Amino acid sequence: MAATKEHTQKKAEVTRALARAGYDDVLMIDRDTASTILTEKRQELLERVRAGDVESVRHLAKEVNRDKAAVSRDLETLFTYDLIEYREDGSRKIPELKHETVIVEPVV
């Protein structure tokens, strides 16, 4: 239990240091989670969403030349892990980044 408390304290220190450096909206994910969820295809989706002008999930799927169902599944994974959120516009769901910065927890 002491290791968990120490780990939590170190994570909080890193987060505070990032805030002092001007990174206010930071999501920190652990290495195991990152290696599981940040596949090459999901990173491509995140990069495309970051670039902007995504009109819908269907539009995003066309932009990355992938099946809409597969893109939807990948987006739901990113949503589950708090990397994206959706803005609704009529019947369209528009994926947006939830955080300005996402970092993988450093090895300490």
CSV table of C-alpha atoms in Angstrom, one decimal, residues 16-83:
chain,number,residue,atom,x,y,z
A,16,ARG,CA,1.7,20.1,-10.5
A,17,ALA,CA,5.0,20.6,-12.3
A,18,LEU,CA,3.3,20.5,-15.7
A,19,ALA,CA,0.6,23.0,-14.5
A,20,ARG,CA,3.4,25.4,-13.4
A,21,ALA,CA,4.9,25.0,-16.8
A,22,GLY,CA,1.7,26.0,-18.5
A,23,TYR,CA,0.1,22.6,-19.1
A,24,ASP,CA,-3.2,23.1,-17.3
A,25,ASP,CA,-5.3,20.5,-19.1
A,26,VAL,CA,-3.3,17.3,-18.8
A,27,LEU,CA,-4.4,13.7,-18.8
A,28,MET,CA,-1.7,11.3,-17.6
A,29,ILE,CA,-2.1,7.6,-18.5
A,30,ASP,CA,0.0,4.8,-17.2
A,31,ARG,CA,2.3,2.9,-19.6
A,32,ASP,CA,0.3,-0.3,-19.6
A,33,THR,CA,-2.9,1.5,-20.6
A,34,ALA,CA,-1.0,3.5,-23.2
A,35,SER,CA,0.4,0.4,-24.8
A,36,THR,CA,-3.0,-1.1,-24.9
A,37,ILE,CA,-5.1,1.8,-26.2
A,38,LEU,CA,-2.7,3.9,-28.2
A,39,THR,CA,-2.5,1.7,-31.3
A,40,GLU,CA,-1.2,3.1,-34.5
A,41,LYS,CA,-4.7,3.4,-35.9
A,42,ARG,CA,-6.1,5.1,-32.8
A,43,GLN,CA,-3.2,7.5,-32.8
A,44,GLU,CA,-4.0,8.4,-36.4
A,45,LEU,CA,-7.6,9.1,-35.3
A,46,LEU,CA,-6.3,11.4,-32.5
A,47,GLU,CA,-4.0,13.2,-34.8
A,48,ARG,CA,-6.8,13.8,-37.3
A,49,VAL,CA,-9.2,15.0,-34.6
A,50,ARG,CA,-6.5,17.3,-33.3
A,51,ALA,CA,-6.1,18.8,-36.8
A,52,GLY,CA,-9.7,19.8,-36.8
A,53,ASP,CA,-12.5,20.0,-39.3
A,54,VAL,CA,-13.9,16.6,-38.4
A,55,GLU,CA,-17.6,16.9,-39.3
A,56,SER,CA,-18.8,13.5,-38.0
A,57,VAL,CA,-17.6,10.0,-37.3
A,58,ARG,CA,-18.6,9.0,-40.8
A,59,HIS,CA,-16.5,11.9,-42.2
A,60,LEU,CA,-13.5,10.9,-40.0
A,61,ALA,CA,-13.8,7.3,-41.3
A,62,LYS,CA,-13.6,8.6,-44.9
A,63,GLU,CA,-10.7,10.9,-44.0
A,64,VAL,CA,-8.6,8.0,-42.7
A,65,ASN,CA,-9.9,5.5,-45.3
A,66,ARG,CA,-11.4,3.1,-42.8
A,67,ASP,CA,-14.7,1.4,-42.2
A,68,LYS,CA,-17.1,3.5,-40.1
A,69,ALA,CA,-17.8,0.7,-37.7
A,70,ALA,CA,-14.1,0.1,-37.0
A,71,VAL,CA,-13.6,3.9,-36.5
A,72,SER,CA,-16.6,4.0,-34.2
A,73,ARG,CA,-15.2,1.1,-32.0
A,74,ASP,CA,-11.8,2.8,-31.8
A,75,LEU,CA,-13.4,6.1,-30.9
A,76,GLU,CA,-15.5,4.4,-28.2
A,77,THR,CA,-12.2,3.0,-26.7
A,78,LEU,CA,-10.7,6.5,-26.7
A,79,PHE,CA,-13.8,7.9,-25.1
A,80,THR,CA,-13.8,5.2,-22.4
A,81,TYR,CA,-10.3,6.1,-21.5
A,82,ASP,CA,-11.1,9.9,-21.4
A,83,LEU,CA,-9.1,10.9,-24.5
